[in-house]
XYZ file of C-alpha atoms in Angstrom:
439
model
C 5.893 -14.849 72.926
C 6.912 -15.619 76.681
C 6.224 -19.622 78.062
C 4.144 -17.596 81.160
C 0.596 -19.201 81.101
C -2.466 -17.494 82.954
C -3.821 -19.658 85.832
C -6.123 -22.273 85.526
C -10.046 -20.830 85.935
C -11.493 -21.808 89.030
C -13.470 -24.937 88.392
C -17.637 -23.641 87.963
C -18.231 -26.392 85.804
C -22.009 -27.710 86.154
C -23.545 -30.260 83.888
C -25.163 -28.903 80.689
C -29.051 -29.190 80.250
C -30.284 -30.277 77.096
C -32.706 -28.038 75.364
C -35.462 -30.461 74.574
C -36.537 -33.324 76.466
C -37.545 -35.800 73.593
C -35.887 -38.654 72.507
C -36.420 -40.731 69.007
C -36.024 -44.641 69.845
C -32.923 -45.937 68.797
C -32.738 -48.728 66.005
C -31.392 -51.463 67.165
C -27.819 -51.992 67.755
C -27.763 -48.234 67.797
C -25.627 -46.051 70.244
C -27.932 -45.518 73.233
C -29.389 -41.931 73.260
C -28.247 -39.325 75.649
C -29.912 -39.955 79.510
C -33.033 -37.949 79.904
C -31.826 -36.984 84.096
C -28.868 -34.896 81.777
C -26.318 -37.046 82.687
C -23.474 -36.786 80.821
C -23.876 -39.040 77.353
C -20.506 -41.722 76.885
C -18.735 -40.833 73.723
C -16.725 -44.002 72.774
C -13.956 -43.967 70.511
C -15.736 -46.405 67.783
C -17.608 -45.244 64.709
C -19.852 -47.684 64.745
C -23.527 -46.264 63.420
C -22.112 -42.519 63.628
C -24.847 -41.199 61.372
C -27.588 -42.932 64.659
C -25.446 -41.699 66.976
C -25.214 -38.320 65.885
C -28.889 -37.851 65.367
C -29.406 -39.318 68.771
C -27.195 -36.197 70.128
C -28.886 -33.305 67.924
C -31.899 -34.382 69.005
C -30.980 -34.103 72.393
C -30.175 -30.363 72.089
C -27.968 -27.942 70.565
C -25.000 -28.201 72.953
C -25.197 -31.991 74.699
C -22.973 -33.080 77.727
C -20.943 -36.173 77.034
C -18.605 -38.247 78.562
C -15.205 -38.644 77.101
C -12.678 -41.234 77.853
C -11.222 -41.311 81.034
C -14.560 -40.122 82.527
C -13.339 -36.432 82.245
C -16.833 -34.263 80.815
C -17.241 -32.332 78.404
C -19.891 -31.156 75.819
C -20.848 -31.646 71.882
C -21.515 -29.176 69.788
C -24.667 -30.517 67.252
C -26.696 -28.325 65.462
C -25.307 -25.871 62.381
C -26.241 -22.702 64.424
C -24.960 -23.354 67.681
C -21.039 -24.459 65.930
C -21.042 -21.556 63.917
C -21.335 -19.543 66.940
C -19.273 -20.705 69.058
C -16.304 -21.682 65.667
C -16.543 -17.467 65.718
C -17.213 -16.765 69.478
C -14.699 -14.101 70.501
C -15.005 -15.699 74.627
C -14.492 -19.371 73.196
C -11.025 -20.602 73.602
C -8.493 -22.737 71.963
C -5.496 -22.403 74.842
C -5.547 -25.025 76.931
C -4.955 -22.448 79.963
C -8.627 -22.016 80.188
C -9.559 -26.407 80.290
C -10.384 -26.508 84.016
C -10.570 -29.856 84.361
C -6.881 -30.381 83.091
C -5.510 -28.394 85.871
C -7.383 -29.791 88.806
C -6.403 -33.241 88.446
C -9.726 -34.507 86.835
C -8.261 -36.066 83.855
C -6.268 -39.188 84.751
C -2.455 -39.896 83.966
C -1.765 -40.619 80.493
C -5.060 -39.561 79.004
C -4.959 -39.947 75.404
C -6.797 -36.717 74.745
C -4.194 -35.085 76.475
C -1.682 -34.279 72.750
C -5.145 -32.588 70.986
C -5.183 -30.007 73.992
C -1.757 -29.498 74.781
C 0.380 -29.543 71.433
C 1.930 -26.355 70.972
C 0.869 -24.348 67.423
C -1.813 -22.262 65.970
C -4.087 -25.400 67.011
C -3.721 -24.251 70.515
C -3.542 -20.426 70.533
C -5.639 -17.271 70.674
C -5.237 -13.522 69.067
C -2.147 -12.248 68.408
C -0.052 -16.107 69.281
C -2.963 -17.604 66.918
C -2.117 -15.136 64.345
C 1.421 -14.957 64.699
C 1.761 -18.581 63.958
C -1.085 -18.908 61.669
C 0.529 -16.626 59.438
C 3.566 -18.619 57.631
C 1.110 -21.272 57.358
C -1.238 -19.511 54.854
C 1.244 -18.098 52.867
C 2.061 -21.794 52.050
C -2.258 -21.832 50.742
C -3.155 -19.584 49.215
C -5.155 -20.083 45.988
C -2.266 -19.178 43.915
C 0.067 -21.405 45.360
C -1.959 -24.486 45.736
C -3.305 -23.744 41.784
C 0.496 -24.373 41.077
C 0.546 -28.390 42.702
C -2.640 -29.351 40.806
C -0.007 -30.493 38.005
C 2.216 -32.935 40.270
C -1.519 -34.229 42.853
C -2.600 -35.003 39.031
C 0.969 -37.232 38.293
C 0.940 -38.158 42.085
C -3.180 -39.432 40.922
C -1.942 -41.213 37.430
C 0.551 -42.980 39.050
C -1.784 -44.616 42.193
C -4.149 -45.253 39.345
C -1.489 -47.266 37.969
C -0.769 -49.071 40.612
C -4.223 -50.222 41.697
C -4.562 -53.561 39.399
C -1.236 -54.364 41.251
C -3.044 -54.098 44.733
C -5.220 -56.767 43.835
C -5.660 -59.526 46.205
C -6.768 -63.165 44.331
C -10.192 -62.457 44.938
C -9.792 -59.298 42.891
C -10.506 -56.796 45.597
C -8.207 -53.638 46.616
C -8.300 -51.483 49.791
C -8.491 -48.145 48.028
C -8.383 -46.251 51.260
C -4.877 -48.132 51.207
C -3.656 -47.861 48.073
C -5.433 -44.583 47.320
C -6.906 -42.712 49.085
C -4.116 -42.448 51.973
C -1.052 -42.303 49.875
C -2.335 -39.169 47.762
C -2.681 -37.041 50.493
C 0.393 -38.458 52.010
C 2.806 -37.696 49.305
C 1.635 -34.034 49.051
C 1.768 -33.098 52.241
C 5.045 -34.181 53.187
C 6.513 -33.255 49.416
C 5.271 -29.423 50.901
C 7.361 -30.473 54.319
C 9.712 -31.718 53.038
C 9.972 -34.771 54.646
C 11.851 -37.726 53.001
C 9.422 -40.934 51.498
C 10.763 -43.309 53.688
C 9.284 -41.730 56.609
C 5.306 -41.464 55.568
C 4.091 -45.136 56.442
C 5.522 -44.562 60.163
C 3.996 -41.157 59.974
C 0.969 -42.156 58.343
C 0.509 -44.580 61.683
C 1.549 -42.407 63.837
C -1.020 -39.914 63.301
C -3.476 -42.685 63.107
C -2.910 -43.786 66.758
C -3.048 -40.157 68.544
C -6.516 -40.102 66.003
C -7.889 -42.989 67.344
C -7.145 -41.429 70.763
C -6.858 -45.075 72.212
C -4.274 -46.126 75.172
C -0.917 -45.703 73.561
C -1.550 -41.769 72.242
C 0.810 -40.189 74.389
C 3.689 -42.684 73.292
C 3.238 -42.037 69.519
C 2.785 -38.384 70.501
C 6.405 -38.567 71.601
C 7.569 -40.653 68.826
C 6.188 -38.450 66.524
C 7.501 -35.458 68.008
C 11.220 -37.172 67.825
C 10.782 -37.904 63.651
C 9.499 -34.323 62.843
C 12.255 -32.460 65.332
C 14.739 -34.669 63.597
C 13.262 -33.617 59.476
C 13.599 -29.701 61.567
C 17.616 -30.093 62.185
C 17.625 -31.341 58.249
C 15.971 -28.453 56.962
C 18.365 -26.282 59.274
C 21.331 -27.516 58.330
C 19.569 -27.601 54.475
C 17.113 -25.645 53.795
C 14.989 -26.594 49.961
C 11.611 -24.748 48.674
C 9.246 -26.443 51.296
C 7.044 -25.282 54.367
C 9.258 -26.648 57.166
C 12.418 -24.717 55.335
C 10.241 -21.131 55.224
C 8.478 -22.321 58.318
C 12.445 -22.385 59.842
C 12.939 -18.526 58.166
C 9.679 -17.269 59.735
C 11.141 -17.703 63.083
C 13.824 -15.275 62.479
C 11.777 -12.708 60.725
C 11.363 -9.439 62.178
C 12.074 -10.765 65.527
C 8.562 -12.388 65.575
C 10.304 -15.820 66.222
C 8.436 -19.264 66.354
C 9.932 -21.639 69.025
C 10.962 -25.298 68.518
C 8.142 -26.588 69.885
C 5.721 -24.571 68.098
C 7.700 -24.957 65.167
C 7.330 -29.194 65.232
C 4.034 -28.430 66.477
C 2.619 -27.034 63.626
C 4.978 -29.505 61.300
C 1.993 -32.019 63.582
C -0.676 -30.268 62.916
C 0.008 -30.609 59.003
C 1.162 -34.015 58.762
C -2.404 -35.035 60.648
C -4.718 -32.750 59.520
C -3.261 -32.075 55.982
C -3.631 -36.106 55.142
C -5.983 -37.361 57.478
C -8.390 -35.175 56.571
C -8.545 -35.877 52.303
C -7.820 -39.612 53.267
C -11.193 -39.618 55.171
C -12.722 -37.420 52.378
C -12.238 -39.402 49.281
C -13.172 -42.650 51.140
C -16.532 -41.408 52.412
C -17.196 -39.953 48.481
C -16.397 -43.000 46.835
C -18.804 -45.426 49.658
C -20.990 -42.302 48.745
C -21.170 -42.852 45.493
C -20.670 -46.283 45.331
C -23.841 -46.779 46.730
C -25.859 -44.587 45.316
C -24.854 -44.402 41.735
C -27.222 -42.265 40.330
C -25.429 -39.434 41.758
C -22.515 -40.610 39.982
C -24.756 -40.208 37.392
C -25.636 -36.539 37.440
C -21.936 -36.488 37.710
C -20.942 -38.144 34.286
C -23.729 -36.705 32.517
C -23.258 -32.757 32.950
C -25.518 -31.688 35.822
C -23.600 -31.865 38.638
C -19.576 -31.788 39.374
C -16.933 -32.858 40.386
C -16.602 -30.028 42.840
C -20.213 -30.261 43.907
C -19.368 -34.220 45.059
C -16.769 -33.050 46.912
C -19.117 -30.198 48.814
C -21.609 -32.450 49.099
C -19.509 -35.129 51.158
C -18.081 -32.955 53.196
C -21.465 -31.911 54.347
C -23.331 -35.454 54.559
C -20.421 -37.675 55.477
C -18.009 -35.363 57.394
C -13.879 -36.340 57.159
C -13.797 -35.114 61.420
C -16.455 -36.239 63.450
C -16.114 -34.697 67.140
C -13.151 -32.385 67.097
C -11.479 -31.306 70.412
C -11.468 -28.504 71.716
C -12.405 -25.297 72.400
C -13.445 -23.441 75.921
C -15.640 -20.828 76.856
C -13.796 -18.036 78.758
C -16.962 -17.081 81.077
C -19.981 -19.393 81.643
C -21.850 -18.556 77.946
C -25.287 -19.451 76.555
C -25.030 -21.288 73.527
C -27.620 -22.957 71.896
C -29.911 -22.843 75.041
C -27.457 -23.886 77.263
C -25.305 -22.251 79.521
C -21.497 -23.879 79.397
C -19.772 -23.359 82.850
C -15.875 -21.832 81.489
C -13.538 -24.313 81.121
C -15.386 -26.974 80.335
C -14.010 -28.465 77.002
C -16.186 -28.149 73.826
C -16.071 -30.739 70.604
C -17.079 -29.424 67.516
C -19.573 -31.818 66.384
C -18.931 -31.523 62.194
C -20.495 -34.747 61.171
C -23.687 -34.206 63.133
C -24.442 -30.482 62.380
C -23.624 -31.517 58.563
C -26.737 -33.476 58.658
C -28.933 -30.487 61.014
C -32.369 -30.630 59.181
C -32.877 -27.252 60.476
C -29.812 -25.505 58.174
C -29.981 -28.226 55.243
C -34.048 -29.141 55.284
C -35.751 -32.782 55.718
C -34.008 -34.761 53.876
C -30.559 -33.373 55.431
C -29.819 -37.432 55.375
C -29.463 -37.779 51.734
C -26.470 -37.384 49.655
C -27.400 -35.592 47.201
C -25.160 -33.728 44.742
C -27.341 -31.101 43.285
C -27.881 -29.553 46.262
C -27.840 -26.140 47.104
C -28.368 -25.477 50.797
C -28.895 -22.063 52.676
C -26.307 -22.854 54.869
C -22.426 -23.536 54.205
C -21.243 -26.076 55.692
C -18.539 -26.185 58.262
C -16.555 -29.097 57.458
C -13.188 -27.150 57.610
C -14.182 -24.886 60.574
C -15.449 -21.371 60.742
C -13.739 -18.117 62.142
C -10.368 -17.705 62.729
C -9.379 -20.923 62.915
C -11.008 -21.858 59.562
C -9.129 -24.514 58.272
C -5.624 -23.030 55.744
C -5.452 -26.438 53.545
C -9.080 -26.400 52.964
C -7.957 -25.617 49.772
C -5.519 -28.203 48.960
C -7.869 -30.895 50.152
C -10.568 -29.972 47.959
C -8.113 -30.136 45.037
C -6.935 -33.591 45.598
C -10.068 -34.552 46.499
C -11.895 -33.232 42.645
C -8.091 -34.430 40.949
C -8.215 -38.365 42.614
C -12.187 -38.766 42.194
C -12.609 -37.565 39.305
C -9.346 -39.782 37.767
C -10.513 -42.577 39.219
C -14.191 -42.702 38.100
C -12.669 -41.765 34.792
C -9.920 -45.059 35.287
C -12.147 -47.461 36.353
C -15.933 -46.247 35.718
C -17.247 -50.017 37.028
C -15.556 -49.567 40.095
C -17.889 -50.438 43.085
C -17.557 -51.822 46.526
C -16.446 -55.100 47.422
C -19.159 -55.735 50.415
C -22.039 -53.708 51.347
C -21.216 -50.086 52.816
C -23.137 -51.350 56.067
C -20.906 -53.750 56.763
C -18.003 -51.724 56.045
C -15.685 -51.558 59.552
C -15.913 -48.419 61.242
C -12.565 -46.323 61.670
C -11.897 -46.715 65.554
C -11.884 -42.838 66.440
C -14.832 -41.008 67.422
C -12.392 -37.383 65.953
C -11.927 -39.137 61.979
C -14.529 -40.012 60.503
C -14.756 -42.819 58.016
C -13.577 -46.759 57.247
C -10.731 -48.493 58.490
C -10.986 -49.978 54.894
C -12.767 -49.611 51.614
C -12.430 -52.979 49.217
C -13.424 -52.255 46.172
C -13.369 -54.477 42.725
C -12.442 -52.022 39.982
C -14.588 -53.597 37.221
C -17.361 -53.247 39.464
């Protein structure tokens, strides 16, 4: 692979026009709707009122102009069919060489979303480069290898459940996000990568900063890259049966090398995607089941499965809200809107997951018996479909079944509406999840 990249496209951006003109009246306190004049809608970094905000964006059209932090214009793809088209479209790229504003001076210095656009690795690669970078990772996440991880996931889950009573505060509440939903996937992905346990909390803190898209993101990115570079150096000196060692071996195979930057970028992707998504998935599933205990009874009565819980949570409350970035390589019509070449596009998974055109008039209802004609897109679609999806599903189903078996009366310690949102428009969950283990 050469480091040479094509010249950035000419800046031909123009505002995308919403396909629909009708705007519902937002409820009190909700995010204001996109403006009727087609001006970009500011996309706040917080997740308060996510469902209401998503509904307003979706009502504005399949492709909606938004304004990212730093006054950077973009579009959000909010409806199922349009998003499915974008995710697999051969003329929608991931390489930031196509990001017009990144090259014309529009993006301000220190922009917190730069990491999402410029990190080296398969998440920002296209075509043959993407296949080269993705290959070693997909070999790790085959169905057979993921199934072989089940005993370890069960073991880790049991240990965390044992420790929950001891983690309770004086009032008997436990932050389930901190003491269960986070350490399970983080422990699994770090074991897969050969990362020392002592580094896990700091890696989590740094990945949280990156996903938050707040100030300080670039400093967090530099620090996490430095840590993962040291991890790679340690595995190079002492290879083991882990993904990092496998990636290092791939550097030498068939002369098709991964650069050191690409290898570390891949580790970064694995750390963030390998635990943040599952952390949010487990958190959101517990919230949904505790809020509507009738759904929990459907599982206990055998009328639905834990797999059903996971799939409905992925649709109803996607772990990822608006994921950056993709770019049309030419002016492209999507969902009735022409998106100019080089415009950054957000994959709005949480909005598309409740699209009534795809999931019916009750798309806003959590229903573990739902059998939709459309399959949710929360793990993506097309060439960039998440290779870690089988592992996330395994971790979540094992975790939820064990949690509600061990603590059948577990319930939220505060009303769901009072849970503080995670401060990010990328991740979609709550910041904490206080529960009482005995109801």
